[in-house]
XYZ file of N, CA and C in Angstrom:
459
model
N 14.843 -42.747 -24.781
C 13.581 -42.077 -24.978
C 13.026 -41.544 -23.650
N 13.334 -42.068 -22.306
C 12.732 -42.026 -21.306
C 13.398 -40.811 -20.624
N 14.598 -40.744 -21.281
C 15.271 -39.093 -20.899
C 15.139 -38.053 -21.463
N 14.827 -38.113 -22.750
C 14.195 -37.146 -23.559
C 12.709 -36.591 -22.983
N 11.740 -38.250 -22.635
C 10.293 -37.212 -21.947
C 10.856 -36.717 -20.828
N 11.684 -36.624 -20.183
C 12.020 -35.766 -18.667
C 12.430 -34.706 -19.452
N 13.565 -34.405 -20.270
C 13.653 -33.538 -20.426
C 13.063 -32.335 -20.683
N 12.142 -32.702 -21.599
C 10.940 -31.767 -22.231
C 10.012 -31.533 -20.878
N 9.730 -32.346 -20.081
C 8.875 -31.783 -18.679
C 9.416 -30.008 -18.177
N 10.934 -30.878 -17.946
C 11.507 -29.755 -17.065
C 11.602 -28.586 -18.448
N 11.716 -28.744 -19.448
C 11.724 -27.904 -20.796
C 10.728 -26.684 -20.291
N 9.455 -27.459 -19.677
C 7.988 -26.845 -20.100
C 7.954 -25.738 -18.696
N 8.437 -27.131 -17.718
C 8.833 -26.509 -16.112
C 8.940 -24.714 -16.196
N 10.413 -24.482 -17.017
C 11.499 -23.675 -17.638
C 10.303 -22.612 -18.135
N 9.671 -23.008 -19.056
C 8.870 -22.072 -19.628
C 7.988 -21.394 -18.976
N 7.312 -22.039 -18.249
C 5.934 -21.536 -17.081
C 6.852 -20.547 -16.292
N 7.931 -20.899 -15.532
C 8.535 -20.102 -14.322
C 9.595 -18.737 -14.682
N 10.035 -19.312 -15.990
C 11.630 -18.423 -16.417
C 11.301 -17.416 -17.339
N 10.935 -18.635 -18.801
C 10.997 -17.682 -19.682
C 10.065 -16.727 -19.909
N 8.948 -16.638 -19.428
C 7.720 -15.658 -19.185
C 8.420 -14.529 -18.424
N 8.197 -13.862 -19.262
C 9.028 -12.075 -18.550
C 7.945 -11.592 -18.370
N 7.583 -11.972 -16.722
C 6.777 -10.879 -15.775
C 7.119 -9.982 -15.875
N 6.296 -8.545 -15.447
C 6.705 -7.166 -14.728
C 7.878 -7.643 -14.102
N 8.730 -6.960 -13.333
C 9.360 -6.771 -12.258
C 8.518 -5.747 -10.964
N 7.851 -5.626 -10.225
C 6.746 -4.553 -9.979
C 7.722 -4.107 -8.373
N 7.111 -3.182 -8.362
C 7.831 -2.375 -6.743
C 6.323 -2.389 -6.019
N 6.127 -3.419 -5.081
C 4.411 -2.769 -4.853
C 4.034 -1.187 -4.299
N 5.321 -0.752 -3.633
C 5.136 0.298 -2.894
C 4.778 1.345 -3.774
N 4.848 1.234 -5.156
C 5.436 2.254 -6.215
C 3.485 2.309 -7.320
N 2.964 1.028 -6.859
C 1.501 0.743 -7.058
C 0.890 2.146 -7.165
N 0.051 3.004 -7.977
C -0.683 4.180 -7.473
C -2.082 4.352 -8.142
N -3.110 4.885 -7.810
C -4.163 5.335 -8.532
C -3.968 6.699 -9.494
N -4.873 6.512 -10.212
C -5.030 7.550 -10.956
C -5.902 8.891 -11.003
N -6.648 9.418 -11.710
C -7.940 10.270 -11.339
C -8.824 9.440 -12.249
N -8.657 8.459 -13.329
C -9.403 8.122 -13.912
C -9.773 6.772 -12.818
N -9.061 5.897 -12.028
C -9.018 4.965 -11.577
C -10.322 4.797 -11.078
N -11.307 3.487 -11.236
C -12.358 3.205 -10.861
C -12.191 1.916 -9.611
N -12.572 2.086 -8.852
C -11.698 1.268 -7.144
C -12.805 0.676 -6.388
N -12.516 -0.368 -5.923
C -13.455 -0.666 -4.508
C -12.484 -1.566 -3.594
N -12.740 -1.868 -2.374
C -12.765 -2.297 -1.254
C -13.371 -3.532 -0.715
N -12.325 -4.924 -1.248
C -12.977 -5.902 -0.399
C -12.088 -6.766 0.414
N -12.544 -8.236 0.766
C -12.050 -9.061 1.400
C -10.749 -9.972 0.132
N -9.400 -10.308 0.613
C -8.248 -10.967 0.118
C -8.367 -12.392 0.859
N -8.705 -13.656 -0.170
C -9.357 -14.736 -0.047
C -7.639 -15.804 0.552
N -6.243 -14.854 0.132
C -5.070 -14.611 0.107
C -4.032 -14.102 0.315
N -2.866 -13.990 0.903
C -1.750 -13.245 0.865
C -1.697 -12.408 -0.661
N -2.045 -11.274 -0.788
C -2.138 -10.746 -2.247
C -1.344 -9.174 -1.701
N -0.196 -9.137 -3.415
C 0.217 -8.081 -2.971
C 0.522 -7.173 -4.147
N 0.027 -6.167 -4.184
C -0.437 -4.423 -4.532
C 0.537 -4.875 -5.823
N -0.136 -4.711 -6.992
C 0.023 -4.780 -8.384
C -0.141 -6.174 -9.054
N -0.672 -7.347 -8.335
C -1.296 -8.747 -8.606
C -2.364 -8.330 -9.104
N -2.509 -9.147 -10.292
C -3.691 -9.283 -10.865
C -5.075 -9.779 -9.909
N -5.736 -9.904 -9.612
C -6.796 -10.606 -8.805
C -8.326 -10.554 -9.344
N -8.873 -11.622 -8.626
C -10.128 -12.432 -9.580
C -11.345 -12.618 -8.106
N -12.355 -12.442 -8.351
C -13.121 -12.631 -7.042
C -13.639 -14.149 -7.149
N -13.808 -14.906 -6.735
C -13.778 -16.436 -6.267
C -15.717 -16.298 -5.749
N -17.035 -16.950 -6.389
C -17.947 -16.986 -6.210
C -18.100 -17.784 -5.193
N -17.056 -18.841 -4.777
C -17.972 -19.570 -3.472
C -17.570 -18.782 -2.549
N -17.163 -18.167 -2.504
C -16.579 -17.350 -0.617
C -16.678 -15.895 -0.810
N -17.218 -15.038 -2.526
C -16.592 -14.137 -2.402
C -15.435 -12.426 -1.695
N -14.510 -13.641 -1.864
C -13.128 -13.227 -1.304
C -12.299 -12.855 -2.911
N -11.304 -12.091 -2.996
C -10.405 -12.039 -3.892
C -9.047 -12.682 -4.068
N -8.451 -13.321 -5.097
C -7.306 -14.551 -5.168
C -6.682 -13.897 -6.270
N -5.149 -14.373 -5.852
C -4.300 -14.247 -6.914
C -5.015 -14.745 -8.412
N -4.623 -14.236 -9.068
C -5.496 -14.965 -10.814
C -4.407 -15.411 -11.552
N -4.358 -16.731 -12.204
C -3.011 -17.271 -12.538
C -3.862 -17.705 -13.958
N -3.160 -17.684 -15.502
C -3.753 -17.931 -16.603
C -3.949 -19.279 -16.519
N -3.918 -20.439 -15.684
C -4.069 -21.928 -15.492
C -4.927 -22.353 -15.761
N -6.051 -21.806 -15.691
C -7.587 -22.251 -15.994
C -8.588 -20.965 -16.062
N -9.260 -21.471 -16.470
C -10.551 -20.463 -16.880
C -10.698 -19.492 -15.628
N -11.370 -20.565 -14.310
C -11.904 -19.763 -13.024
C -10.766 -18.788 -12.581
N -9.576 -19.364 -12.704
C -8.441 -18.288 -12.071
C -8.220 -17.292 -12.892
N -8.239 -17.464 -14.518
C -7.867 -16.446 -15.217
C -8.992 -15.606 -15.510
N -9.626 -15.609 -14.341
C -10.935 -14.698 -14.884
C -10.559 -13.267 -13.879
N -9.583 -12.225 -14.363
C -8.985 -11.774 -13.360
C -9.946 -10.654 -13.670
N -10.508 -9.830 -12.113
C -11.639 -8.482 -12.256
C -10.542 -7.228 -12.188
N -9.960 -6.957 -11.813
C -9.181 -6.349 -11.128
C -7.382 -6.465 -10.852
N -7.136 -5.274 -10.290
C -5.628 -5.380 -9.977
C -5.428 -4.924 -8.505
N -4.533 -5.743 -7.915
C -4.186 -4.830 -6.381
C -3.995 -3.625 -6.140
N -4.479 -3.312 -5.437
C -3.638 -1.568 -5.058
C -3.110 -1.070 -3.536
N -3.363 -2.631 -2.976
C -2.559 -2.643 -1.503
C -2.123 -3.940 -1.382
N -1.238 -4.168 -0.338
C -0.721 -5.644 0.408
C -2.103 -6.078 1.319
N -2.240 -7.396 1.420
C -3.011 -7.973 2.409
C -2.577 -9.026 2.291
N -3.322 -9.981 3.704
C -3.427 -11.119 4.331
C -4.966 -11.571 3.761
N -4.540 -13.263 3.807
C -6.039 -13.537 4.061
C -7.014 -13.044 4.986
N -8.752 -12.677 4.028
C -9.357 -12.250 5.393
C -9.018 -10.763 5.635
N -8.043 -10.375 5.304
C -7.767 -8.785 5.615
C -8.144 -8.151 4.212
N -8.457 -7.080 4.472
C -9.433 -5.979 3.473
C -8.473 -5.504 2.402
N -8.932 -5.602 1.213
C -7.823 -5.023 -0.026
C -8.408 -3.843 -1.172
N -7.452 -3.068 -1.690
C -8.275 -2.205 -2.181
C -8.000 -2.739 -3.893
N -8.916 -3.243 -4.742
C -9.127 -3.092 -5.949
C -9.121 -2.333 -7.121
N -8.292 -2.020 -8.011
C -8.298 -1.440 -9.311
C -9.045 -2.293 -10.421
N -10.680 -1.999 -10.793
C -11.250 -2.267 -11.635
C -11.411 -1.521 -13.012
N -10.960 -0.506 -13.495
C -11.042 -0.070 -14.251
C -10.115 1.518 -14.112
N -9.801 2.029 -15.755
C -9.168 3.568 -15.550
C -7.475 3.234 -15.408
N -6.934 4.097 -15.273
C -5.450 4.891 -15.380
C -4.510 3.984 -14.115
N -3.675 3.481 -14.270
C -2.904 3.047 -12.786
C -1.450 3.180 -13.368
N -0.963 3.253 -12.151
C 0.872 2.760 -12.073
C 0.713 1.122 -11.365
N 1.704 0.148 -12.043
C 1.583 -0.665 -11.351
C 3.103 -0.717 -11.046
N 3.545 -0.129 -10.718
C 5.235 -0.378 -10.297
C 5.863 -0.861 -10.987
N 6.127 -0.767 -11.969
C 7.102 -1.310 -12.853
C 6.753 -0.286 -13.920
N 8.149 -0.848 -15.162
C 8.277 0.474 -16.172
C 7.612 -0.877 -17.256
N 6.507 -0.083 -18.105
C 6.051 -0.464 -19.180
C 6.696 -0.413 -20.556
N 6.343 -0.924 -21.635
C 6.495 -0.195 -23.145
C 5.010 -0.071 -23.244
N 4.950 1.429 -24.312
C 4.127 2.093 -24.909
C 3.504 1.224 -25.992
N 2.217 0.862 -25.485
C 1.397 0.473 -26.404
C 1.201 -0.758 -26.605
N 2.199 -1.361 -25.003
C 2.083 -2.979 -25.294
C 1.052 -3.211 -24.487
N 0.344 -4.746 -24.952
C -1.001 -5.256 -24.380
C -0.439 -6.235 -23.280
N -1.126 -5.705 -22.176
C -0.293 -6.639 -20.857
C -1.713 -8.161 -20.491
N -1.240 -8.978 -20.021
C -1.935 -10.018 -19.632
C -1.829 -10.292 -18.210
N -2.510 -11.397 -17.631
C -2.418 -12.049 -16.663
C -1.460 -12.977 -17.015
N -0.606 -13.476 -16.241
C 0.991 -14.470 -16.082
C 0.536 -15.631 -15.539
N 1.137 -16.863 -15.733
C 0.979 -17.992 -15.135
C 1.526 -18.212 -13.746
N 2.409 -17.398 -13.500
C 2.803 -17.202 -12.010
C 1.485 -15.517 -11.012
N 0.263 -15.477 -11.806
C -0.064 -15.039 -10.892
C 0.288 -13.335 -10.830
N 1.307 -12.897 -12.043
C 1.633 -11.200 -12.142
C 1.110 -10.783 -13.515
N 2.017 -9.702 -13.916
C 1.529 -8.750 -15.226
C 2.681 -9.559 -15.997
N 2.126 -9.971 -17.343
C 2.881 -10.080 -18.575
C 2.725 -9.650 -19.828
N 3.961 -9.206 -20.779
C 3.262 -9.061 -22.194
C 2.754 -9.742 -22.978
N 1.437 -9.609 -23.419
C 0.573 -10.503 -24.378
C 1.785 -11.839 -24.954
N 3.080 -10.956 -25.538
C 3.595 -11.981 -26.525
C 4.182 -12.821 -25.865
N 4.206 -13.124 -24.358
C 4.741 -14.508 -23.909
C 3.604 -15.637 -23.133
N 2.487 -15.364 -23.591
C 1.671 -15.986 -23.478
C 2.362 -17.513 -23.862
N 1.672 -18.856 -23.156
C 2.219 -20.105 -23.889
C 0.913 -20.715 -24.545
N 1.173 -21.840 -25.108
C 0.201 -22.664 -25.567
C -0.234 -23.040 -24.604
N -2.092 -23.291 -24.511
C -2.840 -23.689 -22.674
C -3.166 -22.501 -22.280
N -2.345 -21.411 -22.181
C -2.548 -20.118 -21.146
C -3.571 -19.476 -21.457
N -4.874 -19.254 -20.452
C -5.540 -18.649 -20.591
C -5.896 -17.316 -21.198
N -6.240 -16.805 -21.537
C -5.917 -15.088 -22.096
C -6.820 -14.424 -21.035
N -6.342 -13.430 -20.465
C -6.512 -12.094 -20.000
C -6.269 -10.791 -20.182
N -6.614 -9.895 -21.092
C -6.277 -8.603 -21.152
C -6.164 -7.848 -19.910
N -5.418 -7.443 -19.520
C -5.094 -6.667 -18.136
C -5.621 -5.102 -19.002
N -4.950 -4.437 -19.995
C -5.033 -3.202 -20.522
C -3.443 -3.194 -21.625
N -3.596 -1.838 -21.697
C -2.584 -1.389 -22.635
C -1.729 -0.326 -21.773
N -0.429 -0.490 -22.093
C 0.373 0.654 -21.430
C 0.133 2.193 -22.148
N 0.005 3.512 -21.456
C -0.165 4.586 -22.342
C 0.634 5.559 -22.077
N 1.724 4.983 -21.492
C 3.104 5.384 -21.565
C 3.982 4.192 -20.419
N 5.363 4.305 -20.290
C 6.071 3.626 -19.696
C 5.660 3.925 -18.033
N 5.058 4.212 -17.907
C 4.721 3.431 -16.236
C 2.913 3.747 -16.224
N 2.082 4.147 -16.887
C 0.844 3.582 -16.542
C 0.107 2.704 -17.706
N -0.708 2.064 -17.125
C -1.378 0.917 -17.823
C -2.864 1.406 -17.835
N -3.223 1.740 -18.651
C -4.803 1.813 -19.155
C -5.774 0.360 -18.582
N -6.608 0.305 -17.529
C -6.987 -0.814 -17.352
C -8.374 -1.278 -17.860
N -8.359 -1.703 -18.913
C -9.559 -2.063 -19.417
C -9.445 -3.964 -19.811
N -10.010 -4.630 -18.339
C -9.634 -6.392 -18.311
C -10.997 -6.873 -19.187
N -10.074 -7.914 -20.059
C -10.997 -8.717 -21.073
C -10.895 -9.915 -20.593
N -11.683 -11.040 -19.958
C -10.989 -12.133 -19.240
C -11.793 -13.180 -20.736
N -11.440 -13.512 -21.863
C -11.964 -14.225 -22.523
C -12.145 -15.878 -22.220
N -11.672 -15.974 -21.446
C -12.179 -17.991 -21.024
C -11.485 -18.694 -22.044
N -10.499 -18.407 -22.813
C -10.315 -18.955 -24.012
C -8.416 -19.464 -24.075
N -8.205 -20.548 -24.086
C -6.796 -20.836 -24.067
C -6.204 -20.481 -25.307
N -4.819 -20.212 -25.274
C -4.220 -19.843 -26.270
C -3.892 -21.578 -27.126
N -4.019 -21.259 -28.263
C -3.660 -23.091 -29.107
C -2.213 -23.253 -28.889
């Protein structure tokens, strides 16, 4: 019995890291749009250009946003440059983007437990929900973020 609960750990391990099909993203490949609605702040983090990101009220600084919990999966925004902690990042809050990677049409993307873009349907049980947007063709994503506070059952 005592190998069976290990097993199922590393089972779950497996699930959080593997079977969740992130984007694959190119950050360099990251772009705005004309609809794109943008600002300019402080990276609370090493954050890099097509990460989801969440602004953090005690320091406001911006952090990777991981579906783990409520505060992290409360993602405002998406990267649209590389930074360092402390170094200045530019924000995609709303409107039209490329996030480097190739989409499907019409799928609803989320925030990932590792912190990137995923499709709604690999959400796990626990995982926070985040609407990132909808793809409105294979490489841009309509960004309209729903951060509902609400775990998936």
């Amino acid at each position: 019995m005592e190998k069976q609960t290990s097993y199922l750990s590393a089972f779950q391990l497996l699930c959080k890291g593997i079977i969740v099909a992130d984007l694959i993203q190119t950050s360099a490949n990251v772009r705005t749009q004309a609809t794109t609605q943008r600002l300019q702040q402080t990276a609370g983090e090493t954050i890099t250009a097509g990460m989801p990101v969440y602004r953090k009220a005690a320091d406001n600084k911006w952090w990777k946003a991981i579906d783990t919990s409520v505060a992290t999966a409360l993602a405002g925004g998406i990267a649209l440059t590389n930074a360092g902690a402390d170094e200045l990042i530019d924000v995609a809050l709303s409107g039209s983007i490329n996030v480097g990677a190739t989409l499907v049409l019409a799928q609803i993307y989320v925030v990932s437990a590792s912190g990137a873009i995923a499709p709604v349907g690999d959400l796990l049980s626990g995982d926070f929900v985040t609407i990132l947007g909808v793809a409105t063709s294979t490489s841009l994503l309509e960004l309209n973020i729903n951060a509902s506070g609400v775990a998936k059952p």
